[in-house]
Amino acid sequence: MSLKLAMLGFIDMMPMSGYDLKKYFDSSVQFYWAATHSQIYRTLREMEQENLLTVEIINQTEFPNKKVYQITDKGKQTLTKWIMQSPELPPVRHKLLVQLSWSDRLKTEDIIKLLEAYSEQIQNRLDIYNSAQQTSIAELGRTKRERLLWRALQDNGITAYNAELDWARRTIEKLKKH
Amino acid sequence: MSLKLAMLGFIDMMPMSGYDLKKYFDSSVQFYWAATHSQIYRTLREMEQENLLTVEIINQTEFPNKKVYQITDKGKQTLTKWIMQSPELPPVRHKLLVQLSWSDRLKTEDIIKLLEAYSEQIQNRLDIYNSAQQTSIAELGRTKRERLLWRALQDNGITAYNAELDWARRTIEKLKKH
DNA sequence: ATATACTAGTACACATGTATACTAGTTAAT
DNA sequence: ATTAACTAGTATACATGTGTACTAGTATAT
């Protein structure tokens, strides 16, 4: 449902192809709702069958032909309905925590190495979030309030990853003191 | 893989049935790696075929018969290998953020209601994390260091949800000032 | 007396996500 | 001259996760 929601939102901004959608996903929502191209093309076909979208085949000479999807009235109504759905807690799938659960069989230094490697990954992600490019995406919002919202989405990632980084450092300290 | 890792870890503590496993999942790892009973029973069969586990059917008179699974040597080796795997960033599937992405079509008060409903969910989750029951689970660790680790897992959840709660409140304030 | 919850599983169907291979022309780089 | 990257999609297999129905006996509650 959320994949369809995200896709509908983009297509509502502007009619576009699956190929375009994939690029928009990768440059914006990727960090809180990633999608592969297989998923996107499959879901476009589904949404067309559900009459949320209509297709038009655009013939191109220099490039392969493309299918441009447009949102229908039913699609717009569905979009609004989904946006207002009561929010749920994001499901967590935290592999590192599972690893740590059973890591008592490792040497303390190896547990610390796990946490340090993890911290590095987080730091890389934070670097991307703080990059000028990410910031400028939020400024593409169509209204002042939409820009405020998009900045809040970016803030969410930065806040969450900073908390995670703090936690990793605290945990490393506790292991060292132990 | 992580499901198998989590299951192997439990069975390595003590031979047990799928039914037992489900209960352990629900009372401990559930918040960072949830599993349904369908998934657990299916995966037990797979792991037996891969020679990570052996089964023994225990006949019971007052209850249905049960299948008790035990870890093999290969299972123990695999467990250690998986624990040491280089950590990855947890994939994020944050539906609320997708909703907020396209929420500019709502009234500001309705966006705030979304964020408030979300905060409530987080608060509920935090209450569970802070409950005496959750705390005592960490104290069941078999060694001092394992207890330290299990407390760190609990700390991870508390830290992450507090950060999320702070973010939601900040975002509500920004929307109100707007 | 009846309904509910617990124990312990099997069997499916379906939804969602991932990974690759394939086609096929165009442009840019080494 | 050849390789790589870009555009735009199809096809398919597989992995993972969710939901529900079914069996069947025991214990507890109303």
CSV table of C-alpha atoms (C1' of nucleotides) in Angstrom, one decimal:
chain,number,residue,atom,x,y,z
A,1,MET,CA,0.0,0.0,0.0
A,2,SER,CA,2.8,2.5,0.9
A,3,LEU,CA,4.6,1.7,-2.3
A,4,LYS,CA,1.5,2.6,-4.2
A,5,LEU,CA,1.0,5.7,-2.1
A,6,ALA,CA,4.5,6.9,-2.8
A,7,MET,CA,4.1,6.2,-6.5
A,8,LEU,CA,0.7,7.9,-6.8
A,9,GLY,CA,2.2,10.9,-5.1
A,10,PHE,CA,4.9,11.3,-7.7
A,11,ILE,CA,2.6,10.7,-10.6
A,12,ASP,CA,0.2,13.2,-9.2
A,13,MET,CA,2.9,15.8,-9.3
A,14,MET,CA,3.5,15.1,-12.9
A,15,PRO,CA,2.7,12.2,-15.3
A,16,MET,CA,5.7,10.0,-15.7
A,17,SER,CA,7.1,6.6,-16.8
A,18,GLY,CA,8.3,3.8,-14.6
A,19,TYR,CA,11.9,4.7,-15.5
A,20,ASP,CA,11.3,8.3,-14.2
A,21,LEU,CA,9.7,7.0,-11.1
A,22,LYS,CA,12.7,4.9,-10.2
A,23,LYS,CA,14.9,7.9,-10.5
A,24,TYR,CA,12.7,10.0,-8.3
A,25,PHE,CA,12.6,7.2,-5.7
A,26,ASP,CA,16.4,6.9,-5.7
A,27,SER,CA,16.9,10.6,-5.3
A,28,SER,CA,14.3,11.3,-2.5
A,29,VAL,CA,12.2,8.7,-0.7
A,30,GLN,CA,14.8,6.0,-1.1
A,31,PHE,CA,15.9,6.1,2.5
A,32,TYR,CA,12.4,5.6,4.0
A,33,TRP,CA,10.8,3.7,1.2
A,34,ALA,CA,13.1,2.0,-1.2
A,35,ALA,CA,11.8,0.3,-4.4
A,36,THR,CA,13.5,-1.7,-7.1
A,37,HIS,CA,12.6,-1.2,-10.8
A,38,SER,CA,11.0,-4.7,-10.9
A,39,GLN,CA,8.7,-3.6,-8.1
A,40,ILE,CA,7.8,-0.3,-9.7
A,41,TYR,CA,7.0,-1.7,-13.2
A,42,ARG,CA,4.9,-4.5,-11.7
A,43,THR,CA,3.0,-2.1,-9.4
A,44,LEU,CA,2.3,0.3,-12.3
A,45,ARG,CA,0.5,-2.5,-14.2
A,46,GLU,CA,-1.5,-3.3,-11.1
A,47,MET,CA,-2.5,0.3,-10.5
A,48,GLU,CA,-3.6,0.6,-14.1
A,49,GLN,CA,-5.8,-2.5,-13.7
A,50,GLU,CA,-7.3,-0.9,-10.5
A,51,ASN,CA,-8.1,2.3,-12.5
A,52,LEU,CA,-5.9,4.4,-10.4
A,53,LEU,CA,-3.7,5.2,-13.4
A,54,THR,CA,-4.1,5.4,-17.2
A,55,VAL,CA,-1.2,4.8,-19.6
A,56,GLU,CA,-0.2,6.4,-22.8
A,57,ILE,CA,2.6,4.9,-25.0
A,58,ILE,CA,4.9,7.6,-26.2
A,59,ASN,CA,6.9,6.7,-29.3
A,60,GLN,CA,10.4,8.0,-29.3
A,61,THR,CA,13.0,7.8,-32.1
A,62,GLU,CA,16.3,8.3,-30.3
A,63,PHE,CA,15.2,6.3,-27.2
A,64,PRO,CA,13.1,3.3,-26.6
A,65,ASN,CA,9.4,3.9,-26.5
A,66,LYS,CA,8.0,4.7,-23.1
A,67,LYS,CA,4.8,4.3,-21.1
A,68,VAL,CA,3.7,7.5,-19.4
A,69,TYR,CA,1.3,7.0,-16.6
A,70,GLN,CA,-1.3,9.6,-15.4
A,71,ILE,CA,-3.3,9.7,-12.3
A,72,THR,CA,-7.1,9.3,-12.6
A,73,ASP,CA,-9.8,10.8,-10.4
A,74,LYS,CA,-10.2,7.5,-8.5
A,75,GLY,CA,-6.4,7.6,-8.1
A,76,LYS,CA,-6.6,11.1,-6.5
A,77,GLN,CA,-9.3,10.1,-4.1
A,78,THR,CA,-7.4,7.0,-3.1
A,79,LEU,CA,-4.3,9.1,-2.6
A,80,THR,CA,-6.0,11.4,-0.2
A,81,LYS,CA,-7.6,8.5,1.6
A,82,TRP,CA,-4.3,6.8,2.1
A,83,ILE,CA,-2.5,9.9,3.3
A,84,MET,CA,-5.1,10.3,6.1
A,85,GLN,CA,-4.8,6.7,7.3
A,86,SER,CA,-4.0,6.4,10.9
A,87,PRO,CA,-0.3,6.0,11.2
A,88,GLU,CA,1.5,2.8,12.4
A,89,LEU,CA,4.8,2.3,14.0
A,90,PRO,CA,7.4,1.4,11.4
A,91,PRO,CA,8.3,-2.3,11.5
A,92,VAL,CA,11.9,-2.7,12.6
A,93,ARG,CA,14.2,-5.4,11.1
A,94,HIS,CA,17.5,-4.7,12.9
A,95,LYS,CA,19.9,-7.5,12.0
A,96,LEU,CA,22.7,-6.0,14.1
A,97,LEU,CA,20.6,-6.3,17.3
A,98,VAL,CA,20.0,-10.0,16.5
A,99,GLN,CA,23.7,-10.5,16.0
A,100,LEU,CA,24.4,-8.8,19.4
A,101,SER,CA,21.8,-10.9,21.0
A,102,TRP,CA,24.0,-14.0,20.6
A,103,SER,CA,27.4,-12.3,20.5
A,104,ASP,CA,28.4,-13.4,24.0
A,105,ARG,CA,30.3,-16.2,22.2
A,106,LEU,CA,32.6,-13.6,20.7
A,107,LYS,CA,35.6,-11.8,22.3
A,108,THR,CA,34.7,-8.4,23.6
A,109,GLU,CA,37.0,-6.8,21.0
A,110,ASP,CA,35.2,-8.5,18.2
A,111,ILE,CA,31.8,-7.3,19.5
A,112,ILE,CA,33.3,-3.8,19.6
A,113,LYS,CA,34.5,-4.2,16.0
A,114,LEU,CA,30.9,-5.0,15.0
A,115,LEU,CA,29.7,-1.9,16.6
A,116,GLU,CA,32.4,0.2,15.1
A,117,ALA,CA,31.7,-1.1,11.6
A,118,TYR,CA,28.1,-0.3,12.2
A,119,SER,CA,28.9,3.2,13.4
A,120,GLU,CA,30.8,3.7,10.2
A,121,GLN,CA,27.8,2.8,8.1
A,122,ILE,CA,25.6,5.2,10.0
A,123,GLN,CA,28.2,7.9,9.6
A,124,ASN,CA,28.2,7.4,5.8
A,125,ARG,CA,24.4,7.6,5.8
A,126,LEU,CA,24.5,10.8,7.8
A,127,ASP,CA,27.0,12.3,5.4
A,128,ILE,CA,24.6,11.7,2.6
A,129,TYR,CA,21.7,13.2,4.6
A,130,ASN,CA,23.8,16.3,5.4
A,131,SER,CA,25.0,16.7,1.8
A,132,ALA,CA,24.0,19.8,-0.1
A,133,GLN,CA,22.2,17.7,-2.6
A,134,GLN,CA,19.8,16.2,-0.1
A,135,THR,CA,19.1,19.6,1.4
A,136,SER,CA,18.2,21.1,-2.0
A,137,ILE,CA,15.7,18.4,-2.7
A,138,ALA,CA,13.6,19.6,0.2
A,139,GLU,CA,13.6,23.0,-1.4
A,140,LEU,CA,11.8,21.7,-4.5
A,141,GLY,CA,8.5,21.5,-2.6
A,142,ARG,CA,5.7,23.2,-4.4
A,143,THR,CA,4.5,25.4,-1.5
A,144,LYS,CA,6.1,26.9,1.6
A,145,ARG,CA,4.4,24.3,3.7
A,146,GLU,CA,5.5,21.4,1.5
A,147,ARG,CA,9.1,22.6,1.8
A,148,LEU,CA,8.7,22.7,5.6
A,149,LEU,CA,7.4,19.1,5.5
A,150,TRP,CA,10.2,17.9,3.2
A,151,ARG,CA,12.8,19.4,5.5
A,152,ALA,CA,11.1,17.6,8.4
A,153,LEU,CA,11.5,14.3,6.5
A,154,GLN,CA,15.2,15.0,6.2
A,155,ASP,CA,15.3,16.0,9.8
A,156,ASN,CA,13.7,12.6,10.7
A,157,GLY,CA,16.6,10.7,9.2
A,158,ILE,CA,19.3,12.9,10.7
A,159,THR,CA,17.7,12.6,14.2
A,160,ALA,CA,17.3,8.9,14.0
A,161,TYR,CA,20.8,8.2,12.7
A,162,ASN,CA,22.4,10.5,15.3
A,163,ALA,CA,20.5,8.7,18.1
A,164,GLU,CA,21.7,5.4,16.7
A,165,LEU,CA,25.3,6.6,16.5
A,166,ASP,CA,25.1,7.9,20.1
A,167,TRP,CA,23.8,4.5,21.2
A,168,ALA,CA,26.6,2.6,19.4
A,169,ARG,CA,29.2,4.8,21.1
A,170,ARG,CA,27.7,4.4,24.5
A,171,THR,CA,27.5,0.6,24.1
A,172,ILE,CA,31.2,0.5,23.0
A,173,GLU,CA,32.2,2.4,26.1
A,174,LYS,CA,30.2,0.1,28.3
A,175,LEU,CA,31.9,-2.9,26.7
A,176,LYS,CA,35.3,-1.4,27.2
A,177,LYS,CA,34.7,-0.6,30.9
A,178,HIS,CA,33.4,-4.1,31.4
B,1,MET,CA,19.0,-15.2,7.3
B,2,SER,CA,18.4,-13.1,10.3
B,3,LEU,CA,15.3,-15.0,11.2
B,4,LYS,CA,17.4,-18.2,11.1
B,5,LEU,CA,20.0,-16.5,13.1
B,6,ALA,CA,17.6,-15.5,15.8
B,7,MET,CA,16.0,-18.9,15.9
B,8,LEU,CA,19.4,-20.7,16.1
B,9,GLY,CA,20.4,-18.5,19.0
B,10,PHE,CA,17.3,-19.5,21.0
B,11,ILE,CA,17.6,-23.2,20.2
B,12,ASP,CA,21.3,-23.1,21.1
B,13,MET,CA,20.3,-21.8,24.5
B,14,MET,CA,18.0,-24.8,24.9
B,15,PRO,CA,16.3,-27.4,22.6
B,16,MET,CA,12.8,-26.3,22.0
B,17,SER,CA,9.7,-26.6,19.8
B,18,GLY,CA,8.3,-24.1,17.3
B,19,TYR,CA,5.6,-23.2,19.8
B,20,ASP,CA,8.2,-22.4,22.4
B,21,LEU,CA,10.2,-20.4,19.9
B,22,LYS,CA,7.2,-18.2,19.0
B,23,LYS,CA,6.7,-17.4,22.7
B,24,TYR,CA,10.4,-16.4,23.1
B,25,PHE,CA,10.2,-14.2,20.0
B,26,ASP,CA,7.1,-12.5,21.3
B,27,SER,CA,8.6,-11.8,24.7
B,28,SER,CA,12.1,-10.6,23.6
B,29,VAL,CA,13.3,-10.0,20.1
B,30,GLN,CA,9.8,-9.2,18.8
B,31,PHE,CA,10.5,-5.5,18.6
B,32,TYR,CA,13.6,-5.7,16.4
B,33,TRP,CA,12.8,-9.0,14.6
B,34,ALA,CA,9.2,-10.1,14.7
B,35,ALA,CA,8.1,-13.5,13.4
B,36,THR,CA,4.7,-15.2,12.9
B,37,HIS,CA,4.1,-18.8,13.7
B,38,SER,CA,3.8,-19.7,10.0
B,39,GLN,CA,7.2,-18.3,9.4
B,40,ILE,CA,8.8,-20.1,12.4
B,41,TYR,CA,7.4,-23.6,11.6
B,42,ARG,CA,8.3,-23.2,7.9
B,43,THR,CA,11.9,-22.2,8.7
B,44,LEU,CA,12.3,-25.0,11.3
B,45,ARG,CA,11.7,-27.5,8.5
B,46,GLU,CA,14.1,-25.7,6.2
B,47,MET,CA,16.8,-25.6,8.8
B,48,GLU,CA,16.4,-29.3,9.5
B,49,GLN,CA,16.8,-30.0,5.8
B,50,GLU,CA,20.0,-27.9,5.9
B,51,ASN,CA,21.3,-30.0,8.8
B,52,LEU,CA,21.4,-27.0,11.1
B,53,LEU,CA,18.9,-28.7,13.4
B,54,THR,CA,17.7,-32.2,14.3
B,55,VAL,CA,14.2,-33.1,15.4
B,56,GLU,CA,12.8,-35.4,18.0
B,57,ILE,CA,9.1,-36.1,18.3
B,58,ILE,CA,8.0,-36.0,21.9
B,59,ASN,CA,4.7,-37.8,22.6
B,60,GLN,CA,2.5,-36.1,25.2
B,61,THR,CA,-0.7,-37.4,26.7
B,62,GLU,CA,-2.3,-34.2,28.1
B,63,PHE,CA,-1.1,-32.0,25.2
B,64,PRO,CA,-0.6,-32.5,21.5
B,65,ASN,CA,2.7,-34.2,20.6
B,66,LYS,CA,5.5,-31.8,19.9
B,67,LYS,CA,8.7,-31.6,17.8
B,68,VAL,CA,11.7,-30.5,19.8
B,69,TYR,CA,14.5,-29.2,17.7
B,70,GLN,CA,18.2,-29.3,18.7
B,71,ILE,CA,21.1,-27.5,17.2
B,72,THR,CA,23.8,-29.5,15.4
B,73,ASP,CA,27.5,-28.9,15.1
B,74,LYS,CA,27.0,-27.4,11.7
B,75,GLY,CA,24.3,-25.2,13.3
B,76,LYS,CA,26.7,-23.9,15.9
B,77,GLN,CA,29.3,-23.1,13.3
B,78,THR,CA,26.8,-21.3,11.1
B,79,LEU,CA,25.5,-19.4,14.1
B,80,THR,CA,29.0,-18.1,14.9
B,81,LYS,CA,29.6,-17.2,11.2
B,82,TRP,CA,26.4,-15.2,11.0
B,83,ILE,CA,27.0,-13.4,14.2
B,84,MET,CA,30.3,-12.1,12.9
B,85,GLN,CA,28.9,-10.9,9.5
B,86,SER,CA,29.7,-7.3,8.8
B,87,PRO,CA,26.7,-5.3,9.9
B,88,GLU,CA,24.3,-3.5,7.5
B,89,LEU,CA,22.0,-0.5,8.1
B,90,PRO,CA,18.5,-1.7,8.9
B,91,PRO,CA,16.2,-1.1,6.0
B,92,VAL,CA,13.6,1.6,6.8
B,93,ARG,CA,9.9,1.2,5.8
B,94,HIS,CA,8.5,4.4,7.3
B,95,LYS,CA,4.9,4.7,6.1
B,96,LEU,CA,4.2,7.9,8.0
B,97,LEU,CA,7.0,9.7,6.2
B,98,VAL,CA,5.5,8.6,2.9
B,99,GLN,CA,2.1,10.0,4.0
B,100,LEU,CA,3.8,13.3,5.1
B,101,SER,CA,5.5,13.5,1.7
B,102,TRP,CA,2.2,14.1,0.0
B,103,SER,CA,0.3,15.6,2.9
B,104,ASP,CA,0.4,19.2,1.6
B,105,ARG,CA,-3.2,18.5,0.3
B,106,LEU,CA,-4.4,18.3,3.9
B,107,LYS,CA,-5.3,21.1,6.4
B,108,THR,CA,-2.4,21.9,8.8
B,109,GLU,CA,-4.5,20.7,11.7
B,110,ASP,CA,-5.0,17.3,10.0
B,111,ILE,CA,-1.3,16.9,9.4
B,112,ILE,CA,-0.8,17.7,13.1
B,113,LYS,CA,-3.4,15.1,14.0
B,114,LEU,CA,-1.4,12.5,12.1
B,115,LEU,CA,1.8,13.4,14.0
B,116,GLU,CA,-0.1,13.3,17.3
B,117,ALA,CA,-1.5,9.9,16.6
B,118,TYR,CA,1.9,8.7,15.7
B,119,SER,CA,3.4,10.2,18.9
B,120,GLU,CA,0.8,8.3,20.9
B,121,GLN,CA,1.9,5.0,19.2
B,122,ILE,CA,5.5,5.7,20.0
B,123,GLN,CA,4.6,6.6,23.6
B,124,ASN,CA,2.8,3.3,24.0
B,125,ARG,CA,5.8,1.4,22.7
B,126,LEU,CA,8.1,3.3,25.0
B,127,ASP,CA,5.9,2.4,28.0
B,128,ILE,CA,6.3,-1.3,27.1
B,129,TYR,CA,10.1,-0.8,26.8
B,130,ASN,CA,10.2,0.9,30.2
B,131,SER,CA,8.0,-1.7,31.9
B,132,ALA,CA,9.5,-3.8,34.6
B,133,GLN,CA,8.9,-6.9,32.5
B,134,GLN,CA,11.1,-5.8,29.7
B,135,THR,CA,13.8,-4.8,32.1
B,136,SER,CA,13.8,-8.2,33.8
B,137,ILE,CA,14.2,-10.1,30.5
B,138,ALA,CA,17.6,-8.5,30.1
B,139,GLU,CA,18.6,-9.9,33.5
B,140,LEU,CA,18.1,-13.4,32.3
B,141,GLY,CA,21.4,-13.3,30.4
B,142,ARG,CA,23.7,-16.2,31.1
B,143,THR,CA,26.8,-14.1,31.9
B,144,LYS,CA,27.4,-10.7,33.2
B,145,ARG,CA,28.5,-9.6,29.7
B,146,GLU,CA,25.4,-11.1,28.1
B,147,ARG,CA,23.2,-9.1,30.5
B,148,LEU,CA,25.1,-6.0,29.6
B,149,LEU,CA,24.4,-6.7,25.9
B,150,TRP,CA,20.8,-7.4,26.4
B,151,ARG,CA,20.4,-4.2,28.4
B,152,ALA,CA,22.0,-2.4,25.4
B,153,LEU,CA,19.4,-3.9,23.1
B,154,GLN,CA,16.7,-2.5,25.3
B,155,ASP,CA,18.5,0.8,25.4
B,156,ASN,CA,18.6,0.9,21.6
B,157,GLY,CA,14.8,0.8,21.4
B,158,ILE,CA,14.4,3.4,24.1
B,159,THR,CA,16.9,5.7,22.5
B,160,ALA,CA,15.4,5.3,19.0
B,161,TYR,CA,11.8,5.9,20.1
B,162,ASN,CA,12.7,8.9,22.2
B,163,ALA,CA,14.4,10.5,19.2
B,164,GLU,CA,11.4,9.8,17.1
B,165,LEU,CA,9.1,11.3,19.7
B,166,ASP,CA,11.3,14.4,19.9
B,167,TRP,CA,11.2,14.8,16.2
B,168,ALA,CA,7.4,14.5,16.1
B,169,ARG,CA,7.0,17.2,18.7
B,170,ARG,CA,9.5,19.5,17.0
B,171,THR,CA,7.6,19.0,13.7
B,172,ILE,CA,4.3,19.8,15.3
B,173,GLU,CA,5.7,23.0,16.7
B,174,LYS,CA,7.0,24.0,13.3
B,175,LEU,CA,3.7,23.4,11.7
B,176,LYS,CA,1.9,25.4,14.4
B,177,LYS,CA,4.3,28.3,14.0
B,178,HIS,CA,3.8,28.2,10.2
C,1,DA,C1',-23.5,-25.8,30.0
C,2,DT,C1',-21.0,-23.2,27.0
C,3,DA,C1',-17.5,-20.2,25.6
C,4,DT,C1',-12.8,-19.0,25.7
C,5,DA,C1',-7.9,-19.8,26.0
C,6,DC,C1',-3.9,-22.7,25.8
C,7,DT,C1',-0.9,-26.3,23.6
C,8,DA,C1',1.1,-27.8,19.0
C,9,DG,C1',1.1,-28.1,14.9
C,10,DT,C1',-0.2,-28.4,9.2
C,11,DA,C1',-1.6,-26.3,4.9
C,12,DC,C1',-2.4,-22.7,1.8
C,13,DA,C1',-2.9,-18.3,-0.5
C,14,DC,C1',-1.4,-14.1,-1.1
C,15,DA,C1',1.6,-9.8,-0.7
C,16,DT,C1',5.9,-7.8,-0.9
C,17,DG,C1',10.7,-7.5,-1.9
C,18,DT,C1',15.1,-8.9,-4.3
C,19,DA,C1',18.0,-10.5,-8.0
C,20,DT,C1',19.1,-11.5,-12.7
C,21,DA,C1',18.8,-12.0,-17.4
C,22,DC,C1',17.3,-10.3,-21.7
C,23,DT,C1',16.3,-6.7,-25.7
C,24,DA,C1',18.0,-2.7,-28.2
C,25,DG,C1',19.3,1.6,-29.6
C,26,DT,C1',22.3,6.0,-28.3
C,27,DT,C1',25.9,8.6,-26.5
C,28,DA,C1',30.2,9.4,-24.2
C,29,DA,C1',34.7,7.9,-22.8
C,30,DT,C1',39.5,5.5,-23.3
D,1,DA,C1',37.5,0.6,-32.0
D,2,DT,C1',35.6,-1.0,-28.0
D,3,DT,C1',33.7,-0.6,-23.7
D,4,DA,C1',30.6,1.6,-20.6
D,5,DA,C1',26.7,4.2,-19.3
D,6,DC,C1',22.1,5.7,-20.3
D,7,DT,C1',17.1,5.1,-21.8
D,8,DA,C1',13.0,2.0,-21.2
D,9,DG,C1',11.1,-1.7,-20.6
D,10,DT,C1',9.7,-7.4,-20.1
D,11,DA,C1',10.1,-11.8,-17.8
D,12,DT,C1',10.9,-14.8,-14.2
D,13,DA,C1',12.5,-17.1,-10.1
D,14,DC,C1',13.1,-16.8,-5.6
D,15,DA,C1',13.0,-15.1,-0.7
D,16,DT,C1',10.4,-13.3,2.9
D,17,DG,C1',6.4,-11.9,5.4
D,18,DT,C1',1.2,-12.0,6.5
D,19,DG,C1',-3.3,-14.0,7.1
D,20,DT,C1',-6.5,-17.4,7.8
D,21,DA,C1',-8.5,-21.8,8.2
D,22,DC,C1',-8.2,-26.3,10.0
D,23,DT,C1',-7.4,-30.3,13.7
D,24,DA,C1',-8.0,-31.7,18.5
D,25,DG,C1',-7.6,-32.3,23.1
D,26,DT,C1',-7.3,-29.9,28.0
D,27,DA,C1',-8.2,-26.4,31.3
D,28,DT,C1',-10.5,-22.4,33.0
D,29,DA,C1',-14.0,-19.0,33.4
D,30,DT,C1',-19.0,-17.3,33.3
